[in-house]
Short mmCIF file of C-alpha atoms and ligand atoms in Angstrom, two decimals:
data_model
loop_
_atom_site.label_atom_id
_atom_site.label_comp_id
_atom_site.label_asym_id
_atom_site.label_seq_id
_atom_site.Cartn_x
_atom_site.Cartn_y
_atom_site.Cartn_z
CA MET A 1 124.91 -34.58 -115.80
CA ILE A 2 126.51 -33.70 -112.38
CA ASN A 3 125.33 -30.55 -110.54
CA THR A 4 128.39 -29.67 -108.23
CA LEU A 5 131.28 -28.05 -110.33
CA ILE A 6 134.13 -30.18 -110.60
CA PRO A 7 137.30 -27.26 -110.25
CA PHE A 8 140.12 -27.97 -111.80
CA ASN A 9 142.41 -27.92 -108.54
CA LYS A 10 141.95 -28.92 -104.72
CA PRO A 11 144.46 -28.61 -101.83
CA TYR A 12 144.89 -32.01 -100.56
CA LEU A 13 145.32 -32.17 -96.73
CA THR A 14 146.52 -34.71 -95.20
CA GLY A 15 145.36 -34.24 -91.35
CA LYS A 16 147.99 -33.56 -89.77
CA GLU A 17 148.93 -30.15 -90.91
CA ALA A 18 147.29 -27.76 -88.40
CA HIS A 19 148.57 -30.44 -85.60
CA TYR A 20 152.53 -29.54 -86.39
CA ILE A 21 151.72 -26.52 -87.01
CA TYR A 22 150.03 -26.22 -83.39
CA GLN A 23 153.78 -27.58 -82.33
CA ALA A 24 155.95 -25.15 -84.36
CA VAL A 25 153.54 -22.08 -83.02
CA TYR A 26 153.75 -23.54 -79.06
CA SER A 27 157.29 -24.37 -79.33
CA GLY A 28 158.39 -20.97 -78.83
CA LYS A 29 159.93 -21.10 -82.51
CA ILE A 30 158.13 -19.88 -85.35
CA SER A 31 161.03 -17.97 -86.99
CA GLY A 32 162.95 -19.79 -90.44
CA ASN A 33 165.60 -22.60 -90.19
CA GLY A 34 163.92 -23.98 -86.99
CA VAL A 35 163.41 -27.89 -86.49
CA TYR A 36 160.62 -28.74 -89.46
CA THR A 37 162.39 -26.93 -91.74
CA LYS A 38 165.40 -29.58 -90.76
CA LYS A 39 162.97 -32.13 -90.74
CA CYS A 40 161.46 -31.42 -94.32
CA GLN A 41 165.58 -30.55 -95.90
CA ALA A 42 166.42 -34.23 -94.34
CA PHE A 43 163.92 -36.07 -95.80
CA PHE A 44 165.10 -34.64 -99.32
CA GLU A 45 168.80 -35.42 -98.89
CA GLU A 46 167.98 -38.38 -97.56
CA ARG A 47 165.56 -39.42 -99.87
CA TYR A 48 166.42 -38.51 -103.17
CA GLY A 49 170.37 -37.39 -102.71
CA PHE A 50 170.46 -34.10 -103.13
CA ARG A 51 173.36 -32.61 -101.86
CA LYS A 52 171.96 -29.55 -100.07
CA THR A 53 168.56 -28.55 -100.22
CA LEU A 54 166.99 -25.23 -97.79
CA LEU A 55 163.60 -24.54 -97.96
CA THR A 56 162.62 -20.81 -99.68
CA THR A 57 159.33 -18.98 -99.34
CA SER A 58 158.78 -20.00 -103.02
CA CYS A 59 160.45 -21.71 -106.00
CA THR A 60 160.80 -17.94 -107.80
CA ASP A 61 162.88 -17.46 -104.54
CA ALA A 62 165.06 -20.37 -104.90
CA LEU A 63 165.28 -19.40 -109.00
CA GLU A 64 166.10 -15.85 -107.29
CA MET A 65 168.90 -17.39 -105.37
CA ALA A 66 170.54 -19.68 -108.13
CA ALA A 67 170.37 -16.43 -110.08
CA ILE A 68 172.70 -14.89 -107.34
CA LEU A 69 174.56 -17.94 -106.88
CA ALA A 70 175.22 -18.56 -110.74
CA ASN A 71 177.07 -14.52 -110.49
CA ILE A 72 174.79 -13.73 -113.36
CA GLN A 73 175.97 -10.20 -115.44
CA PRO A 74 174.32 -7.62 -117.00
CA GLY A 75 174.43 -9.01 -119.91
CA ASP A 76 174.46 -12.88 -119.61
CA GLU A 77 172.53 -14.88 -121.56
CA VAL A 78 170.65 -17.68 -120.12
CA ILE A 79 168.74 -20.27 -122.06
CA VAL A 80 164.78 -20.44 -121.33
CA PRO A 81 162.39 -22.23 -122.58
CA SER A 82 159.30 -20.08 -123.60
CA TYR A 83 156.32 -22.14 -122.44
CA THR A 84 157.15 -22.04 -118.95
CA PHE A 85 155.96 -19.83 -115.96
CA VAL A 86 157.53 -16.80 -115.67
CA SER A 87 159.71 -17.18 -112.60
CA SER A 88 162.20 -19.18 -114.68
CA ALA A 89 162.52 -16.41 -116.83
CA ILE A 90 162.13 -13.16 -114.70
CA ALA A 91 164.46 -14.61 -111.80
CA PHE A 92 167.51 -13.99 -113.90
CA ILE A 93 166.51 -11.11 -115.38
CA ARG A 94 166.55 -9.09 -111.96
CA GLU A 95 169.94 -9.80 -112.08
CA GLY A 96 170.57 -8.45 -115.31
CA ALA A 97 170.71 -10.86 -117.80
CA LYS A 98 169.18 -11.05 -121.13
CA ILE A 99 166.30 -14.29 -122.09
CA VAL A 100 167.23 -16.75 -124.39
CA PHE A 101 164.15 -18.15 -125.35
CA ALA A 102 164.49 -22.17 -126.61
CA ASP A 103 161.63 -23.69 -128.66
CA SER A 104 159.71 -26.97 -126.76
CA GLY A 105 159.97 -30.43 -128.91
CA LYS A 106 157.19 -31.18 -131.06
CA ASN A 107 155.89 -33.90 -129.05
CA ASN A 108 156.74 -32.69 -125.82
CA PRO A 109 156.53 -29.28 -124.31
CA ASN A 110 159.46 -29.98 -122.96
CA MET A 111 162.54 -27.76 -124.52
CA ASP A 112 164.35 -29.41 -127.42
CA ALA A 113 167.31 -30.61 -126.49
CA ASP A 114 168.60 -31.16 -129.94
CA ALA A 115 167.68 -27.03 -131.28
CA LEU A 116 169.89 -25.76 -128.26
CA GLU A 117 173.05 -25.19 -129.08
CA GLU A 118 172.70 -23.16 -131.89
CA LEU A 119 171.05 -21.17 -129.40
CA ILE A 120 174.64 -20.66 -127.34
CA THR A 121 177.07 -18.05 -127.91
CA GLU A 122 179.75 -16.23 -125.80
CA LYS A 123 177.89 -14.59 -123.59
CA THR A 124 175.53 -17.83 -122.07
CA ARG A 125 176.25 -18.57 -118.88
CA VAL A 126 172.89 -21.00 -117.77
CA ILE A 127 170.66 -23.03 -119.30
CA VAL A 128 167.05 -23.84 -117.29
CA PRO A 129 165.72 -27.67 -118.20
CA VAL A 130 161.92 -26.57 -117.03
CA HIS A 131 160.46 -30.32 -116.20
CA TYR A 132 157.13 -29.81 -117.75
CA ALA A 133 153.84 -31.66 -116.08
CA GLY A 134 157.10 -33.43 -114.06
CA ILE A 135 157.93 -34.92 -117.39
CA ALA A 136 162.23 -35.27 -117.21
CA CYS A 137 163.87 -33.15 -120.44
CA ASP A 138 166.60 -34.92 -122.02
CA MET A 139 169.28 -34.25 -119.26
CA ASP A 140 172.39 -35.93 -120.70
CA LYS A 141 172.37 -34.14 -123.73
CA ILE A 142 171.25 -31.18 -121.95
CA MET A 143 174.88 -31.70 -119.27
CA ALA A 144 176.96 -32.63 -122.26
CA LEU A 145 176.14 -29.34 -123.63
CA ALA A 146 176.90 -27.48 -120.76
CA ASP A 147 180.04 -29.42 -120.18
CA LYS A 148 181.45 -28.46 -123.92
CA TYR A 149 180.43 -24.95 -122.83
CA ASN A 150 181.17 -24.84 -119.81
CA LEU A 151 177.64 -23.87 -118.65
CA LEU A 152 175.79 -23.96 -115.15
CA VAL A 153 172.49 -25.79 -115.54
CA ILE A 154 169.85 -24.77 -113.32
CA GLU A 155 166.47 -27.15 -113.38
CA ASP A 156 163.03 -25.62 -112.90
CA ALA A 157 162.04 -28.77 -111.79
CA ALA A 158 158.96 -26.93 -110.01
CA GLN A 159 156.30 -29.29 -110.52
CA ALA A 160 158.97 -32.52 -110.38
CA ILE A 161 158.74 -34.03 -107.13
CA ASP A 162 159.22 -37.92 -107.19
CA ALA A 163 160.20 -37.66 -110.79
CA PHE A 164 162.69 -39.17 -112.67
CA TYR A 165 165.58 -39.04 -115.08
CA LYS A 166 167.18 -42.86 -116.27
CA GLY A 167 166.56 -43.63 -112.61
CA ARG A 168 168.16 -40.11 -111.51
CA PRO A 169 165.35 -37.91 -108.94
CA LEU A 170 165.32 -34.74 -110.87
CA GLY A 171 166.77 -31.83 -108.93
CA SER A 172 169.94 -34.07 -108.41
CA ILE A 173 170.99 -33.69 -112.25
CA GLY A 174 171.71 -29.96 -112.94
CA HIS A 175 174.48 -27.67 -110.58
CA MET A 176 171.24 -26.54 -108.82
CA ALA A 177 167.13 -26.79 -108.94
CA ALA A 178 164.28 -24.86 -107.96
CA PHE A 179 161.48 -27.21 -106.52
CA SER A 180 157.67 -25.42 -106.02
CA PHE A 181 155.31 -26.25 -102.79
CA HIS A 182 152.68 -23.92 -104.47
CA GLU A 183 149.15 -24.88 -103.92
CA THR A 184 148.39 -26.22 -107.04
CA LYS A 185 151.65 -28.78 -106.84
CA ASN A 186 151.67 -32.52 -105.63
CA ILE A 187 153.27 -31.72 -102.63
CA ILE A 188 151.83 -28.51 -100.94
CA SER A 189 152.79 -25.61 -98.20
CA GLY A 190 150.25 -22.63 -99.26
CA GLU A 191 153.20 -20.82 -101.15
CA GLY A 192 156.59 -21.92 -100.76
CA GLY A 193 159.70 -23.80 -102.71
CA MET A 194 163.14 -24.89 -102.09
CA LEU A 195 166.73 -24.72 -103.35
CA VAL A 196 168.60 -27.81 -104.15
CA VAL A 197 172.48 -27.28 -104.35
CA ASN A 198 174.54 -30.19 -105.74
CA ASP A 199 177.50 -28.35 -106.93
CA PRO A 200 179.75 -27.98 -103.78
CA ARG A 201 181.18 -24.83 -105.34
CA PHE A 202 177.99 -22.96 -104.10
CA ALA A 203 176.90 -24.98 -100.86
CA GLU A 204 178.16 -22.19 -98.35
CA ARG A 205 177.36 -18.93 -100.40
CA ALA A 206 173.56 -20.52 -100.56
CA GLU A 207 173.48 -20.42 -96.68
CA ILE A 208 174.42 -16.78 -96.50
CA ILE A 209 172.52 -15.49 -99.21
CA TRP A 210 169.06 -17.56 -97.98
CA GLU A 211 169.69 -15.82 -94.08
CA LYS A 212 169.97 -12.11 -95.54
CA GLY A 213 173.72 -12.06 -96.02
CA THR A 214 174.81 -13.67 -93.00
CA ASN A 215 177.04 -16.16 -91.99
CA ARG A 216 173.95 -16.87 -89.21
CA ALA A 217 173.63 -20.92 -89.77
CA GLN A 218 177.75 -21.12 -89.41
CA PHE A 219 177.48 -19.27 -86.37
CA PHE A 220 174.39 -21.60 -84.87
CA ARG A 221 176.66 -24.45 -85.90
CA GLY A 222 179.52 -23.01 -83.80
CA GLU A 223 182.00 -22.75 -87.29
CA VAL A 224 182.17 -18.96 -85.89
CA ASN A 225 182.41 -17.05 -83.05
CA LYS A 226 180.23 -14.40 -84.26
CA TYR A 227 177.73 -13.80 -87.06
CA GLY A 228 177.73 -11.24 -89.29
CA TRP A 229 177.10 -9.22 -92.39
CA VAL A 230 179.48 -10.91 -95.30
CA ASP A 231 177.41 -10.92 -98.60
CA THR A 232 174.39 -10.04 -100.78
CA GLY A 233 171.57 -12.02 -99.92
CA SER A 234 167.24 -11.35 -98.76
CA SER A 235 165.34 -13.80 -96.61
CA PHE A 236 164.18 -16.14 -98.96
CA LEU A 237 163.82 -19.29 -95.82
CA PRO A 238 160.53 -19.23 -94.65
CA SER A 239 159.20 -19.95 -90.68
CA GLU A 240 158.23 -22.65 -89.83
CA ILE A 241 154.83 -22.52 -89.50
CA VAL A 242 155.22 -23.19 -93.34
CA ALA A 243 157.70 -26.28 -92.91
CA ALA A 244 155.31 -27.91 -90.86
CA PHE A 245 152.34 -27.83 -92.72
CA LEU A 246 154.95 -29.25 -95.74
CA TYR A 247 156.46 -31.78 -93.30
CA ALA A 248 152.70 -32.76 -92.79
CA GLN A 249 152.39 -33.44 -96.31
CA LEU A 250 155.99 -35.34 -96.91
CA GLU A 251 155.33 -37.57 -94.52
CA ASN A 252 152.15 -38.79 -96.76
CA LEU A 253 154.63 -37.93 -100.28
CA ASP A 254 154.13 -41.80 -101.08
CA ALA A 255 150.40 -42.06 -100.80
CA ILE A 256 150.37 -38.61 -102.79
CA GLN A 257 151.64 -40.23 -105.53
CA HIS A 258 149.89 -43.24 -105.90
CA LYS A 259 146.63 -42.44 -106.12
CA ARG A 260 147.75 -39.26 -108.23
CA LYS A 261 148.52 -42.18 -110.67
CA GLU A 262 146.24 -43.87 -110.65
CA ILE A 263 143.83 -40.94 -111.67
CA TRP A 264 146.22 -40.59 -114.52
CA GLU A 265 146.32 -43.12 -115.41
CA MET A 266 142.38 -43.81 -116.06
CA TYR A 267 142.60 -40.37 -118.42
CA ALA A 268 144.80 -42.37 -119.93
CA GLU A 269 143.08 -45.50 -120.53
CA GLY A 270 139.65 -43.89 -121.09
CA LEU A 271 140.90 -40.99 -124.11
CA ALA A 272 143.32 -43.39 -125.38
CA GLU A 273 140.15 -44.02 -128.49
CA LEU A 274 140.42 -40.48 -128.89
CA ALA A 275 143.73 -39.97 -129.39
CA ALA A 276 143.92 -43.22 -131.49
CA LYS A 277 141.48 -41.61 -133.83
CA GLY A 278 143.27 -38.43 -134.12
CA GLU A 279 140.72 -36.50 -132.28
CA LEU A 280 143.44 -35.48 -129.33
CA ILE A 281 147.13 -35.95 -128.37
CA LEU A 282 147.93 -37.17 -124.87
CA PRO A 283 151.01 -36.41 -122.99
CA GLU A 284 154.11 -38.35 -124.35
CA ILE A 285 156.27 -39.80 -121.73
CA PRO A 286 159.88 -40.54 -123.54
CA ASP A 287 161.56 -44.12 -122.34
CA TYR A 288 164.31 -42.43 -120.09
CA ALA A 289 161.55 -40.65 -117.97
CA THR A 290 159.06 -41.04 -115.67
CA ASN A 291 155.14 -39.85 -114.92
CA ASN A 292 155.03 -37.96 -111.11
CA ALA A 293 151.07 -37.75 -112.02
CA HIS A 294 151.85 -33.69 -111.53
CA MET A 295 148.54 -32.97 -114.31
CA PHE A 296 146.84 -34.55 -116.88
CA TYR A 297 146.58 -32.28 -120.38
CA ILE A 298 145.55 -33.05 -123.57
CA VAL A 299 146.48 -31.95 -126.96
CA CYS A 300 143.41 -30.48 -129.23
CA ASN A 301 144.17 -30.13 -132.87
CA ASP A 302 144.31 -26.39 -133.11
CA LEU A 303 143.14 -23.73 -130.94
CA GLN A 304 139.56 -23.65 -131.63
CA THR A 305 138.51 -26.76 -130.94
CA ARG A 306 140.01 -26.38 -127.53
CA SER A 307 137.67 -23.43 -126.63
CA ASN A 308 134.70 -24.57 -127.84
CA LEU A 309 135.62 -27.83 -125.38
CA ILE A 310 136.50 -24.90 -122.28
CA THR A 311 133.20 -24.49 -123.10
CA TYR A 312 130.98 -27.34 -123.57
CA LEU A 313 132.67 -28.72 -120.40
CA LYS A 314 131.92 -25.55 -118.30
CA GLU A 315 128.14 -26.08 -119.36
CA ARG A 316 128.55 -29.24 -118.10
CA ASN A 317 130.33 -28.11 -114.58
CA VAL A 318 133.90 -29.53 -115.73
CA PHE A 319 136.80 -26.74 -115.22
CA SER A 320 139.62 -27.02 -117.26
CA VAL A 321 142.12 -24.53 -118.29
CA PHE A 322 144.73 -24.19 -120.36
CA HIS A 323 148.15 -22.66 -119.76
CA TYR A 324 151.44 -20.93 -120.84
CA LEU A 325 151.55 -18.66 -123.38
CA SER A 326 154.77 -18.24 -125.29
CA LEU A 327 156.97 -16.05 -123.27
CA HIS A 328 158.98 -14.49 -125.85
CA LYS A 329 155.68 -13.01 -127.09
CA SER A 330 154.83 -11.53 -123.51
CA GLU A 331 154.40 -8.31 -122.99
CA TYR A 332 157.03 -7.79 -121.13
CA ASN A 333 159.59 -9.52 -123.51
CA THR A 334 158.12 -7.91 -126.81
CA THR A 335 159.31 -4.27 -124.58
CA VAL A 336 162.34 -5.19 -123.13
CA ASN A 337 163.97 -8.17 -126.03
CA PRO A 338 161.87 -7.45 -129.37
CA LEU A 339 164.76 -9.67 -131.24
CA GLN A 340 163.42 -12.37 -129.18
CA ALA A 341 159.89 -11.51 -129.19
CA ALA A 342 160.47 -11.69 -133.16
CA ARG A 343 161.50 -15.29 -133.15
CA VAL A 344 159.62 -17.47 -134.83
CA LEU A 345 158.91 -20.92 -132.08
CA PRO A 346 155.98 -23.14 -133.65
CA ALA A 347 156.19 -25.81 -131.43
CA SER A 348 155.49 -23.27 -128.23
CA ASP A 349 152.73 -21.50 -130.02
CA ASN A 350 151.52 -24.70 -130.12
CA PHE A 351 151.07 -25.52 -126.99
CA THR A 352 150.32 -22.17 -126.21
CA ASP A 353 146.90 -22.72 -128.38
CA CYS A 354 146.58 -26.42 -127.86
CA LEU A 355 147.35 -28.00 -124.62
CA LEU A 356 144.39 -28.34 -122.22
CA ARG A 357 144.98 -29.10 -118.34
CA LEU A 358 141.87 -31.54 -117.08
CA PRO A 359 140.66 -31.50 -113.27
CA PHE A 360 143.66 -33.19 -111.26
CA TYR A 361 143.32 -33.74 -107.67
CA PHE A 362 144.29 -36.03 -104.90
CA GLU A 363 140.47 -35.52 -103.98
CA LEU A 364 139.08 -36.23 -108.02
CA SER A 365 137.09 -39.49 -107.48
CA LYS A 366 136.78 -42.22 -109.85
CA GLU A 367 133.18 -41.20 -110.96
CA ASP A 368 134.24 -37.82 -111.46
CA VAL A 369 137.30 -38.47 -113.95
CA THR A 370 135.07 -40.48 -115.68
CA TYR A 371 132.19 -38.19 -116.33
CA ILE A 372 135.28 -35.68 -117.51
CA ILE A 373 136.36 -38.60 -120.15
CA ASN A 374 132.51 -39.47 -121.15
CA THR A 375 131.84 -35.47 -121.50
CA ILE A 376 135.26 -35.40 -123.40
CA LYS A 377 134.09 -38.41 -125.55
CA THR A 378 130.03 -37.00 -126.39
CA PHE A 379 132.31 -33.40 -127.60
CA PHE A 380 133.61 -35.04 -129.92
CA ASP A 381 131.42 -37.40 -130.98
CA GLU A 382 129.23 -33.92 -131.48
CA TYR A 383 131.92 -32.15 -132.98
CA ALA A 384 132.88 -34.82 -135.55
CA ASP A 385 129.14 -33.94 -136.82
C1 PLP B 1 154.82 -23.29 -110.45
C2 PLP B 1 155.63 -22.86 -111.19
C3 PLP B 1 156.95 -22.01 -110.64
C4 PLP B 1 156.73 -21.08 -109.39
O1 PLP B 1 156.82 -21.54 -108.60
P1 PLP B 1 156.15 -20.63 -107.16
O2 PLP B 1 156.29 -22.10 -105.40
O3 PLP B 1 154.95 -20.47 -107.06
O4 PLP B 1 157.07 -19.29 -107.03
C5 PLP B 1 157.95 -21.72 -111.68
N1 PLP B 1 157.97 -22.67 -112.81
C6 PLP B 1 156.71 -23.51 -112.96
C7 PLP B 1 157.61 -24.77 -114.30
C8 PLP B 1 155.98 -23.59 -112.08
O5 PLP B 1 155.20 -24.77 -112.77
#
């Protein structure tokens, strides 16, 4: 047994972060929308063809901006998977929306695109596909429904940097998208996020909402000769210090992704035998999706097995964690939306009970991955007896 704990996550520093932060600090301009913010936004726009990007202080903030831009009004309905992080729903709740929860697919935590149409009513305004583990939702089906019923699609691409759907970058397909650079994601800035605006109808207003309801950005581009209060908004932009940190990460995006994919493949190969025996299920990556190695998860056969495995791993210095709890059953939703809370969403509940995330970070060594795989194997050997 190894004698130091293998944590679940460890933020990776490329080595340049402090240097760029130093540059930002001594440049004399440390508030937002400066040199590093522009460098990061240009990077994303060039690399992924996103029409317009705005750095935000979190993915949650980017989703809040999207909800404002979508002009959500009290009583509007927004379709969100139940198996997701709170932010996917709360950003719309704050504008008065009613959340209608979609179940996951049977083999994949993403929303089941084939079961979405029955959730659409006259009040539906937005669908929020969440690309769980960076694995694409079935976007053609979702976009077709949006076209048919005149809905907006806002991708929660928090986990989906550098991931693709039929060759198209995630975040570039919906009308808008939100990314996260929280320290648990592939590319980080501590806290941080980004709004992507693909639909040109929202581009100008997005900048205004970003900068406290003012047309400050237009003023600095010389498009208007004074700036003032023109709309609603908030202070959604991060300081240059955060953007400088992020830029150091972006320079190393390919190296980070390469390493993460190696770790992911090691897990998948090492656990294939247990999957073949039916002891656990490995992540399913549909033909239309790529793997951005955001996380490695397994699905156990039942809650008891998962609980036992978490304990077994912990006693052997491996820290594994379960993930979301079906949002439709949450305390908050049960209070505000008892009818939704009473719905039966078996696939979401199954992932709530059975999905387990294994340690996953850039500096996870091959020895540690081997140790984790072997520990899981011994667990099932002992468990089978
Ligand atoms: C991490 C995450 C968020 C929240 O991101 P923040 O940057 O912490 O606000 C939202 N949705 C999903 C699916 C996430 O994984």
